[in-house]
Short mmCIF file of C-alpha atoms and ligand atoms in Angstrom, two decimals:
data_model
loop_
_atom_site.label_atom_id
_atom_site.label_comp_id
_atom_site.label_asym_id
_atom_site.label_seq_id
_atom_site.Cartn_x
_atom_site.Cartn_y
_atom_site.Cartn_z
CA MET H 28 106.21 154.15 -105.72
CA PHE H 29 105.36 151.52 -103.07
CA VAL H 30 105.68 154.09 -100.29
CA SER H 31 103.55 156.67 -102.08
CA LYS H 32 100.94 154.03 -102.91
CA PHE H 33 100.67 152.24 -99.56
CA GLY H 34 102.23 154.70 -97.09
CA SER H 35 104.81 152.22 -95.76
CA ALA H 36 107.88 150.32 -96.97
CA PRO H 37 107.94 146.80 -98.45
CA LYS H 38 109.19 144.00 -96.18
CA PHE H 39 110.46 141.71 -98.93
CA TYR H 40 110.72 141.31 -102.69
CA VAL H 41 110.19 138.32 -104.96
CA ARG H 42 111.26 137.89 -108.57
CA ALA H 43 110.42 135.15 -111.06
CA PRO H 44 111.95 135.03 -114.55
CA GLY H 45 110.43 134.50 -117.99
CA ARG H 46 111.97 131.91 -120.26
CA VAL H 47 112.92 131.12 -123.81
CA ASN H 48 112.23 127.60 -125.02
CA LEU H 49 115.12 126.44 -127.21
CA ILE H 50 113.30 123.37 -128.53
CA GLY H 51 110.26 121.24 -127.64
CA GLU H 52 107.17 123.25 -128.52
CA HIS H 53 103.65 122.20 -127.55
CA ILE H 54 104.77 118.87 -126.16
CA ASP H 55 104.88 119.53 -122.40
CA TYR H 56 101.12 118.96 -122.11
CA CYS H 57 101.60 115.70 -124.04
CA GLY H 58 103.99 114.48 -121.31
CA TYR H 59 107.25 115.06 -123.21
CA ALA H 60 110.48 116.73 -122.10
CA VAL H 61 111.27 120.29 -123.19
CA LEU H 62 114.47 122.35 -123.25
CA PRO H 63 114.08 125.95 -122.03
CA MET H 64 116.31 128.42 -120.20
CA ALA H 65 115.34 131.31 -117.95
CA ILE H 66 115.91 134.83 -119.30
CA GLU H 67 116.97 137.92 -117.40
CA GLN H 68 113.59 139.64 -117.85
CA ASP H 69 111.27 138.99 -114.93
CA ILE H 70 108.32 139.90 -112.77
CA LEU H 71 109.34 141.58 -109.51
CA ILE H 72 106.91 142.13 -106.64
CA ALA H 73 107.51 144.30 -103.56
CA VAL H 74 105.44 143.04 -100.63
CA GLU H 75 104.24 144.11 -97.22
CA PRO H 76 102.10 141.60 -95.30
CA VAL H 77 99.27 143.39 -93.42
CA LYS H 78 97.08 142.48 -90.45
CA THR H 79 93.79 142.77 -92.37
CA GLN H 80 92.87 140.05 -94.85
CA VAL H 81 92.89 142.48 -97.76
CA VAL H 82 95.19 141.91 -100.73
CA GLN H 83 95.95 145.15 -102.58
CA LEU H 84 97.70 145.02 -105.93
CA ALA H 85 99.30 147.87 -107.85
CA ASN H 86 101.54 147.94 -110.92
CA THR H 87 104.36 150.25 -111.99
CA ASN H 88 102.78 150.19 -115.46
CA SER H 89 99.69 152.41 -115.24
CA SER H 90 97.88 150.45 -117.96
CA TYR H 91 97.49 147.63 -115.39
CA LEU H 92 94.87 149.00 -112.98
CA ASP H 93 94.92 148.70 -109.17
CA PHE H 94 92.95 145.84 -107.69
CA SER H 95 91.96 144.71 -104.24
CA THR H 96 90.18 141.67 -102.82
CA SER H 97 89.69 139.80 -99.59
CA ALA H 98 92.36 137.08 -99.27
CA ASN H 99 89.76 134.46 -98.35
CA ASN H 100 87.32 135.12 -101.15
CA ILE H 101 89.20 134.75 -104.42
CA GLU H 102 87.33 134.81 -107.71
CA ILE H 103 89.21 134.30 -110.94
CA ASN H 104 87.54 135.64 -114.06
CA LYS H 105 88.37 133.32 -116.97
CA THR H 106 86.28 135.21 -119.46
CA LYS H 107 88.24 138.44 -118.97
CA PRO H 108 91.85 137.57 -118.12
CA LEU H 109 92.88 140.94 -116.63
CA TRP H 110 96.36 141.01 -115.07
CA HIS H 111 95.29 140.60 -111.44
CA ASN H 112 93.66 137.25 -112.29
CA TYR H 113 97.14 135.78 -112.91
CA PHE H 114 98.22 136.96 -109.46
CA LEU H 115 95.09 135.37 -108.00
CA CYS H 116 96.00 132.04 -109.67
CA GLY H 117 99.27 131.92 -107.71
CA LEU H 118 97.59 133.12 -104.51
CA LYS H 119 94.78 130.57 -104.74
CA GLY H 120 97.10 127.67 -105.61
CA ILE H 121 99.21 128.19 -102.49
CA GLN H 122 96.24 128.85 -100.21
CA GLU H 123 94.61 125.62 -101.35
CA HIS H 124 97.82 123.64 -101.01
CA PHE H 125 98.17 124.60 -97.34
CA GLY H 126 94.42 124.77 -96.70
CA LEU H 127 94.92 128.28 -95.26
CA ASN H 128 91.80 129.32 -93.35
CA ASN H 129 93.20 132.61 -92.24
CA PRO H 130 95.41 133.82 -95.11
CA THR H 131 97.32 137.01 -94.53
CA GLY H 132 96.48 140.18 -96.42
CA MET H 133 99.23 142.09 -98.21
CA ASN H 134 100.14 145.17 -100.18
CA CYS H 135 101.95 144.35 -103.40
CA LEU H 136 103.52 146.47 -106.12
CA LEU H 137 104.46 144.64 -109.31
CA ASP H 138 107.04 145.59 -111.92
CA GLY H 139 107.50 143.49 -115.07
CA THR H 140 110.08 143.51 -117.88
CA ILE H 141 108.94 140.47 -119.91
CA PRO H 142 107.11 141.49 -123.11
CA PRO H 143 103.55 140.23 -122.51
CA SER H 144 101.77 137.73 -124.78
CA SER H 145 104.99 137.12 -126.72
CA GLY H 146 105.87 133.53 -125.91
CA LEU H 147 108.39 134.41 -123.17
CA SER H 148 106.08 133.34 -120.32
CA SER H 149 105.17 136.64 -118.73
CA SER H 150 101.95 135.03 -117.46
CA SER H 151 103.71 132.16 -115.70
CA ALA H 152 106.38 134.44 -114.24
CA LEU H 153 103.52 136.44 -112.71
CA VAL H 154 101.74 133.34 -111.39
CA CYS H 155 105.00 131.91 -109.96
CA CYS H 156 105.97 135.24 -108.40
CA ALA H 157 102.53 135.53 -106.78
CA GLY H 158 102.77 131.94 -105.54
CA LEU H 159 106.15 132.55 -103.91
CA VAL H 160 104.93 135.86 -102.45
CA THR H 161 102.01 134.01 -100.84
CA VAL H 162 104.26 131.27 -99.41
CA ARG H 163 106.59 133.82 -97.85
CA ALA H 164 103.88 136.20 -96.59
CA ASN H 165 102.15 133.30 -94.81
CA GLY H 166 105.37 132.06 -93.20
CA LYS H 167 105.43 128.76 -95.12
CA THR H 168 108.15 126.93 -97.06
CA LEU H 169 108.09 124.68 -100.11
CA SER H 170 110.72 123.07 -102.32
CA LYS H 171 111.26 124.46 -105.82
CA VAL H 172 109.71 121.34 -107.35
CA GLU H 173 106.62 121.69 -105.15
CA LEU H 174 106.32 125.36 -106.05
CA ALA H 175 106.61 124.54 -109.77
CA GLU H 176 103.98 121.80 -109.56
CA ILE H 177 101.51 123.91 -107.60
CA CYS H 178 101.92 126.93 -109.90
CA SER H 179 101.62 124.77 -113.04
CA LYS H 180 98.26 123.55 -111.80
CA SER H 181 97.06 126.88 -110.51
CA GLU H 182 97.74 128.81 -113.73
CA ARG H 183 95.03 126.60 -115.25
CA TYR H 184 92.48 128.60 -113.20
CA ILE H 185 92.86 131.25 -115.91
CA GLY H 186 91.42 128.74 -118.39
CA THR H 187 94.48 127.60 -120.39
CA GLU H 188 95.43 123.94 -120.09
CA GLY H 189 99.22 124.41 -119.93
CA GLY H 190 101.76 121.62 -119.54
CA GLY H 191 104.07 123.03 -116.85
CA MET H 192 107.23 123.96 -118.76
CA ASP H 193 107.09 127.66 -117.90
CA GLN H 194 106.48 127.40 -114.16
CA SER H 195 109.08 124.61 -113.90
CA ILE H 196 111.89 126.58 -115.50
CA SER H 197 110.91 129.74 -113.61
CA PHE H 198 111.65 127.91 -110.33
CA LEU H 199 114.26 125.34 -111.36
CA ALA H 200 116.49 127.52 -113.59
CA GLU H 201 120.13 128.08 -112.69
CA GLU H 202 122.47 130.69 -114.09
CA GLY H 203 124.67 129.52 -116.95
CA THR H 204 122.76 126.41 -117.98
CA ALA H 205 119.70 125.53 -120.04
CA LYS H 206 117.61 122.68 -118.61
CA LEU H 207 115.99 119.54 -119.88
CA ILE H 208 112.67 119.57 -118.04
CA GLU H 209 110.99 116.17 -117.68
CA PHE H 210 107.58 115.53 -116.16
CA SER H 211 105.94 112.89 -113.94
CA PRO H 212 108.01 113.13 -111.85
CA LEU H 213 109.15 116.70 -112.50
CA ARG H 214 112.94 117.01 -112.77
CA ALA H 215 115.48 119.33 -114.41
CA THR H 216 118.86 118.32 -115.86
CA ASP H 217 121.59 120.76 -116.90
CA VAL H 218 122.19 121.18 -120.62
CA ARG H 219 125.48 122.85 -121.46
CA LEU H 220 124.97 124.98 -124.57
CA PRO H 221 127.77 125.03 -127.17
CA SER H 222 130.41 127.71 -126.85
CA GLY H 223 130.78 129.86 -129.96
CA ALA H 224 127.06 130.49 -130.38
CA ALA H 225 124.68 133.09 -128.97
CA PHE H 226 120.92 132.70 -128.59
CA VAL H 227 119.02 135.74 -129.84
CA ILE H 228 115.39 136.55 -129.13
CA ALA H 229 113.50 138.61 -131.71
CA ASN H 230 109.92 139.71 -131.13
CA SER H 231 107.59 139.66 -134.14
CA CYS H 232 105.58 142.31 -132.25
CA VAL H 233 102.36 140.39 -132.85
CA GLU H 234 100.75 139.80 -129.45
CA MET H 235 98.67 136.68 -128.75
CA ASN H 236 96.99 136.33 -125.37
CA LYS H 237 96.56 132.63 -124.59
CA ALA H 238 93.62 132.96 -122.22
CA ALA H 239 91.66 135.42 -124.38
CA THR H 240 91.84 133.17 -127.47
CA SER H 241 91.12 129.49 -128.04
CA HIS H 242 94.15 128.58 -130.25
CA TYR H 243 96.09 127.04 -127.39
CA ASN H 244 93.30 124.97 -125.85
CA ILE H 245 92.24 123.71 -129.28
CA ARG H 246 95.71 122.19 -129.75
CA VAL H 247 95.63 120.64 -126.27
CA MET H 248 92.27 119.13 -127.07
CA GLU H 249 93.37 117.86 -130.53
CA CYS H 250 96.28 116.08 -128.85
CA ARG H 251 93.91 114.54 -126.29
CA LEU H 252 91.67 113.33 -129.11
CA ALA H 253 94.64 111.91 -131.05
CA THR H 254 95.57 110.04 -127.84
CA LYS H 255 92.08 108.52 -127.60
CA LEU H 256 91.91 107.42 -131.23
CA LEU H 257 95.44 105.99 -131.28
CA SER H 258 94.69 104.09 -128.06
CA LYS H 259 91.44 102.69 -129.38
CA SER H 260 93.11 101.60 -132.63
CA LYS H 261 95.65 99.62 -130.59
CA GLY H 262 93.09 98.01 -128.28
CA LEU H 263 94.15 100.08 -125.23
CA ASP H 264 91.72 101.36 -122.59
CA TRP H 265 91.27 104.69 -124.40
CA LYS H 266 89.13 106.31 -121.70
CA LYS H 267 92.06 106.21 -119.28
CA MET H 268 94.64 107.56 -121.75
CA LEU H 269 95.18 111.32 -121.48
CA LYS H 270 98.45 112.23 -123.20
CA LEU H 271 100.22 111.20 -126.40
CA GLN H 272 103.14 109.98 -124.28
CA ASP H 273 100.81 107.55 -122.47
CA VAL H 274 100.26 105.71 -125.77
CA GLN H 275 104.00 105.36 -126.40
CA VAL H 276 104.63 104.14 -122.85
CA LYS H 277 101.76 101.62 -122.95
CA LEU H 278 102.86 100.24 -126.32
CA GLY H 279 106.53 100.20 -125.24
CA VAL H 280 107.78 101.48 -128.59
CA SER H 281 110.21 104.21 -129.72
CA LEU H 282 109.25 107.69 -130.90
CA GLU H 283 110.20 106.66 -134.46
CA GLU H 284 107.79 103.71 -134.20
CA MET H 285 105.08 106.06 -132.92
CA LEU H 286 105.57 108.15 -136.08
CA THR H 287 104.96 105.04 -138.21
CA ILE H 288 101.86 104.18 -136.15
CA VAL H 289 100.52 107.71 -136.72
CA GLU H 290 100.93 107.18 -140.50
CA GLU H 291 99.05 103.86 -140.30
CA VAL H 292 96.20 104.97 -138.05
CA PHE H 293 95.35 108.53 -139.10
CA HIS H 294 94.36 110.05 -142.41
CA PRO H 295 95.71 113.53 -143.20
CA GLU H 296 92.26 114.98 -143.91
CA PRO H 297 90.71 116.71 -140.89
CA TYR H 298 88.40 114.56 -138.75
CA SER H 299 84.80 115.66 -138.17
CA THR H 300 82.99 115.44 -134.83
CA GLU H 301 80.75 112.71 -136.24
CA GLU H 302 83.69 110.60 -137.44
CA ILE H 303 85.37 110.81 -134.04
CA CYS H 304 82.17 109.93 -132.14
CA LYS H 305 81.66 106.93 -134.43
CA TYR H 306 85.29 105.78 -134.03
CA LEU H 307 85.12 105.99 -130.23
CA GLY H 308 81.51 104.77 -129.99
CA ILE H 309 80.30 107.77 -128.00
CA SER H 310 77.40 110.20 -128.35
CA LEU H 311 77.72 113.84 -129.36
CA GLU H 312 76.73 114.79 -125.83
CA GLU H 313 79.50 112.66 -124.30
CA PHE H 314 81.96 114.19 -126.78
CA ARG H 315 80.97 117.73 -125.78
CA THR H 316 80.96 117.15 -122.03
CA GLN H 317 83.81 114.68 -121.59
CA ILE H 318 86.30 115.60 -124.32
CA LEU H 319 85.88 119.24 -125.27
CA SER H 320 86.83 122.01 -122.83
CA GLN H 321 84.94 125.21 -122.07
CA ASN H 322 86.37 127.33 -124.86
CA THR H 323 86.62 124.60 -127.51
CA GLN H 324 82.92 123.69 -127.72
CA ASP H 325 82.49 125.25 -131.17
CA VAL H 326 85.34 123.42 -132.90
CA SER H 327 84.10 120.95 -135.50
CA THR H 328 87.20 119.75 -137.38
CA PHE H 329 90.32 118.19 -135.89
CA LYS H 330 93.71 117.65 -137.55
CA LEU H 331 94.82 114.61 -135.60
CA TYR H 332 97.41 113.28 -138.06
CA GLN H 333 99.28 116.59 -138.25
CA ARG H 334 99.24 117.29 -134.49
CA ALA H 335 100.43 113.81 -133.53
CA LYS H 336 103.18 113.89 -136.18
CA HIS H 337 104.45 117.17 -134.74
CA VAL H 338 104.39 115.97 -131.14
CA TYR H 339 106.25 112.68 -131.63
CA GLY H 340 108.74 114.30 -134.03
CA GLU H 341 109.39 117.27 -131.74
CA ALA H 342 109.82 114.99 -128.70
CA ALA H 343 112.55 113.13 -130.62
CA ARG H 344 114.23 116.41 -131.61
CA VAL H 345 114.48 117.48 -127.95
CA LEU H 346 116.30 114.28 -127.01
CA GLU H 347 118.61 114.64 -130.02
CA PHE H 348 119.34 118.29 -129.08
CA LYS H 349 120.31 117.26 -125.55
CA LYS H 350 122.50 114.41 -126.86
CA ILE H 351 124.39 116.76 -129.19
CA CYS H 352 124.95 119.25 -126.35
CA ASP H 353 126.25 116.44 -124.11
CA GLU H 354 128.55 114.92 -126.74
CA ALA H 355 129.66 118.28 -128.22
CA PRO H 356 130.90 117.07 -131.63
CA ALA H 357 132.89 119.51 -133.79
CA ASN H 358 129.81 120.33 -135.89
CA ALA H 359 127.48 120.71 -132.87
CA ILE H 360 126.25 124.17 -133.85
CA GLN H 361 125.35 123.00 -137.34
CA LEU H 362 123.47 119.95 -136.01
CA LEU H 363 121.59 121.94 -133.35
CA GLY H 364 120.68 124.57 -135.94
CA GLU H 365 119.18 121.92 -138.21
CA LEU H 366 117.02 120.63 -135.35
CA MET H 367 115.78 124.16 -134.59
CA ASN H 368 114.91 124.69 -138.26
CA GLN H 369 113.05 121.37 -138.45
CA SER H 370 111.17 122.35 -135.31
CA HIS H 371 110.02 125.61 -136.86
CA ILE H 372 108.86 123.89 -140.06
CA SER H 373 106.93 121.35 -138.01
CA CYS H 374 105.33 124.11 -135.89
CA LYS H 375 104.38 125.96 -139.06
CA GLU H 376 103.16 123.11 -141.26
CA MET H 377 102.00 120.37 -138.89
CA TYR H 378 101.01 122.26 -135.75
CA GLU H 379 99.94 125.48 -137.50
CA CYS H 380 100.99 127.66 -134.58
CA SER H 381 103.12 130.13 -136.53
CA CYS H 382 101.97 133.29 -138.36
CA PRO H 383 103.24 135.23 -141.41
CA GLU H 384 105.22 137.70 -139.26
CA LEU H 385 107.01 134.90 -137.36
CA ASP H 386 107.82 133.09 -140.62
CA ARG H 387 109.20 136.30 -142.11
CA LEU H 388 111.31 136.94 -139.03
CA VAL H 389 112.70 133.39 -139.09
CA ASP H 390 113.60 133.81 -142.79
CA ILE H 391 115.32 137.13 -142.07
CA CYS H 392 117.28 135.64 -139.16
CA LEU H 393 118.47 132.72 -141.30
CA GLN H 394 119.35 135.08 -144.15
CA PHE H 395 121.59 137.17 -141.88
CA GLY H 396 123.63 134.39 -140.35
CA ALA H 397 121.55 132.39 -137.85
CA ILE H 398 122.35 128.67 -138.07
CA GLY H 399 118.96 127.80 -136.60
CA SER H 400 115.83 129.87 -136.02
CA ARG H 401 112.35 129.04 -134.80
CA LEU H 402 109.30 130.41 -133.06
CA THR H 403 109.44 130.02 -129.29
CA GLY H 404 106.56 129.54 -126.85
CA ALA H 405 102.95 129.07 -127.80
CA GLY H 406 103.24 130.91 -131.15
CA TRP H 407 100.55 132.57 -133.32
CA GLY H 408 102.67 135.66 -132.65
CA GLY H 409 105.40 136.49 -130.13
CA CYS H 410 109.09 135.76 -130.41
CA THR H 411 111.61 133.74 -132.37
CA VAL H 412 114.84 132.30 -130.96
CA SER H 413 117.89 132.06 -133.23
CA MET H 414 121.28 130.47 -132.74
CA VAL H 415 123.99 132.75 -134.14
CA PRO H 416 127.77 132.18 -134.26
CA THR H 417 129.28 134.61 -131.74
CA ASP H 418 131.61 136.18 -134.31
CA LYS H 419 128.62 137.09 -136.49
CA LEU H 420 126.44 138.42 -133.66
CA ASN H 421 126.97 142.18 -134.12
CA ASN H 422 126.31 142.14 -137.86
CA PHE H 423 123.35 139.84 -137.33
CA LEU H 424 121.72 142.24 -134.86
CA LYS H 425 122.31 145.24 -137.14
CA ASN H 426 120.94 143.52 -140.23
CA VAL H 427 117.87 141.99 -138.58
CA GLU H 428 117.01 145.32 -137.03
CA LYS H 429 117.15 146.96 -140.43
CA ALA H 430 115.30 144.22 -142.30
CA TYR H 431 112.46 143.52 -139.85
CA TYR H 432 112.09 146.43 -137.47
CA GLN H 433 112.94 149.48 -139.57
CA THR H 434 110.55 148.46 -142.34
CA ASN H 435 107.54 148.10 -140.10
CA VAL H 436 106.10 151.14 -138.34
CA GLN H 437 104.44 149.25 -135.52
CA SER H 438 107.51 147.15 -134.87
CA SER H 439 109.97 150.02 -134.88
CA ALA H 440 108.04 151.61 -132.02
CA LEU H 441 108.83 148.54 -129.93
CA GLU H 442 112.28 148.00 -131.33
CA ASN H 443 114.29 148.66 -128.18
CA ASN H 444 113.13 145.60 -126.33
CA SER H 445 112.48 143.48 -129.38
CA LEU H 446 115.87 142.11 -130.39
CA PHE H 447 118.49 140.93 -127.92
CA ALA H 448 120.99 138.18 -127.20
CA THR H 449 120.26 136.23 -124.03
CA LYS H 450 122.05 133.86 -121.65
CA PRO H 451 120.67 131.24 -119.26
CA GLY H 452 119.53 133.16 -116.17
CA ARG H 453 118.69 132.18 -112.58
CA GLY H 454 115.37 131.01 -111.19
CA ALA H 455 112.86 132.65 -108.82
CA LEU H 456 114.15 134.26 -105.62
CA VAL H 457 113.02 136.01 -102.45
CA PHE H 458 115.02 139.10 -101.41
CA VAL H 459 114.84 140.23 -97.80
CA GLU H 460 116.57 143.36 -96.55
CA ALA H 461 119.19 142.58 -93.91
P1 ADP Y 770 102.85 134.96 -122.23
O1 ADP Y 770 103.21 134.18 -123.46
O2 ADP Y 770 103.73 136.16 -122.07
O3 ADP Y 770 102.77 134.13 -121.02
P2 ADP Y 770 99.93 135.36 -122.04
O4 ADP Y 770 99.05 135.96 -123.08
O5 ADP Y 770 99.64 133.98 -121.61
O6 ADP Y 770 101.41 135.56 -122.55
O7 ADP Y 770 99.88 136.28 -120.72
C1 ADP Y 770 100.05 137.68 -120.80
C2 ADP Y 770 99.28 138.35 -119.69
O8 ADP Y 770 100.06 138.32 -118.47
C3 ADP Y 770 99.05 139.84 -119.95
O9 ADP Y 770 97.88 140.04 -120.75
C4 ADP Y 770 98.87 140.36 -118.52
O10 ADP Y 770 97.56 140.14 -118.06
C5 ADP Y 770 99.84 139.50 -117.71
N1 ADP Y 770 101.11 140.23 -117.57
C6 ADP Y 770 102.29 140.04 -118.19
N2 ADP Y 770 103.23 140.94 -117.80
C7 ADP Y 770 102.62 141.74 -116.87
C8 ADP Y 770 103.04 142.86 -116.09
N3 ADP Y 770 104.24 143.38 -116.17
N4 ADP Y 770 102.13 143.40 -115.25
C9 ADP Y 770 100.88 142.89 -115.16
N5 ADP Y 770 100.44 141.85 -115.87
C10 ADP Y 770 101.28 141.27 -116.72
P1 NG1 Y 771 103.80 130.60 -123.53
O1 NG1 Y 771 104.58 130.78 -124.74
O2 NG1 Y 771 104.47 131.16 -122.34
O3 NG1 Y 771 102.41 131.08 -123.69
C1 NG1 Y 771 102.69 128.10 -123.58
C2 NG1 Y 771 102.43 127.18 -122.38
C3 NG1 Y 771 103.56 126.15 -122.21
C4 NG1 Y 771 103.85 125.41 -123.50
C5 NG1 Y 771 104.07 126.44 -124.63
C6 NG1 Y 771 104.25 125.80 -125.98
C7 NG1 Y 771 101.23 128.00 -120.40
C8 NG1 Y 771 101.33 128.78 -119.15
N1 NG1 Y 771 102.33 127.96 -121.15
O4 NG1 Y 771 103.75 128.98 -123.27
O5 NG1 Y 771 103.21 125.23 -121.19
O6 NG1 Y 771 102.85 124.49 -123.82
O7 NG1 Y 771 102.96 127.35 -124.74
O8 NG1 Y 771 105.36 124.97 -126.00
O9 NG1 Y 771 100.19 127.45 -120.69
#
């Protein structure tokens, strides 16, 4: 297809994987560690650098239209997040990092196997792949950590205020191991998953595009607000505090103590804009310009108690999950399953990022033998991840297929790629023909 499209052969190929997050949802942007693994599904780009400064993009999937732009005049359209904008995020991030005045043009053909808008990080795989393509095409080198940090920042050009989990695992993943990803400074530690259990991804077949909706940014903003109010209540310099983790670090207390502080400081009823302005001693104008982001200007109620409870509780569950994997007690699978189930309940009830289809799918997975099951990724649609004893895997897959996919017309159309067991895969790579 590359040859028929561009009339010449590609010079190199880059792939970047999607990921499944095993536990630690919506806490990366609060500063807390998460526990994902890369999946086999990826974005693959065939590339030919060219002498002109034109970047031409094509896709093996004809629903993603061709696009071309000058490499030194990149405009990213946040209001309409078409696929090429994600490529441009990676391109722009790398160009800015190196201050490239004369960036090379290139012909690129993209092929993707990650179900889009389903919580498996197709968007970040695309941004990371484009970033690595740009590094290679311009004859530069970067470490994996640098690549992850640049791509985490540059995906924000699309308008979502992500925390960096997806880009980090896409670069730092290694075959055979999940990773604990910690931030500031970014680092990844191996997590050996228990033998005797398989991790199964099941797609609810409800798509949710992060950049085209405001769900995601509203949660980021609610967490930022909770940070400010908690800081003010404890006499900290609230204007400087950005993330819920900052409050814990400044107070020097445990996550359990933070949960008690949340109970003392916040009321469960939603906060109004007026109440928050009064609490912080700021005007409505300051609130709109300094606290709210572009696509959260119309929000007028904020559930600070619930969001903070989820974040501190989920952060503790991640550390507990890692500890159980490290210590591998006889009942490890049972203990890990309980943590996954608690995580889903917290996402559903406190963070309100689930949806009826995801809840139904989790119930079905638990009914047919999963020890733990939860939504994975941003939520409001997308996939679940379930931990299933290996000896029950075949029956589990058969029964879930029957119960969820064969009873739903829309889902059964997508069935083939919707339910599969997965293993920790490798991170992003450049392939060059010898
Ligand atoms: P995710 O949870 O998968 O990251 P997002 O809604 O944030 O979901 O991003 C999905 C977007 O990424 C799609 O709407 C599309 O623009 C882009 N995308 C994903 N896969 C591909 C692909 N194979 N080809 C082109 N664009 C893709
Ligand atoms: P997905 O599921 O890929 O849209 C998003 C964020 C992550 C993280 C999770 C929730 C981006 C690129 N990704 O992932 O950083 O916050 O939601 O845990 O913003």
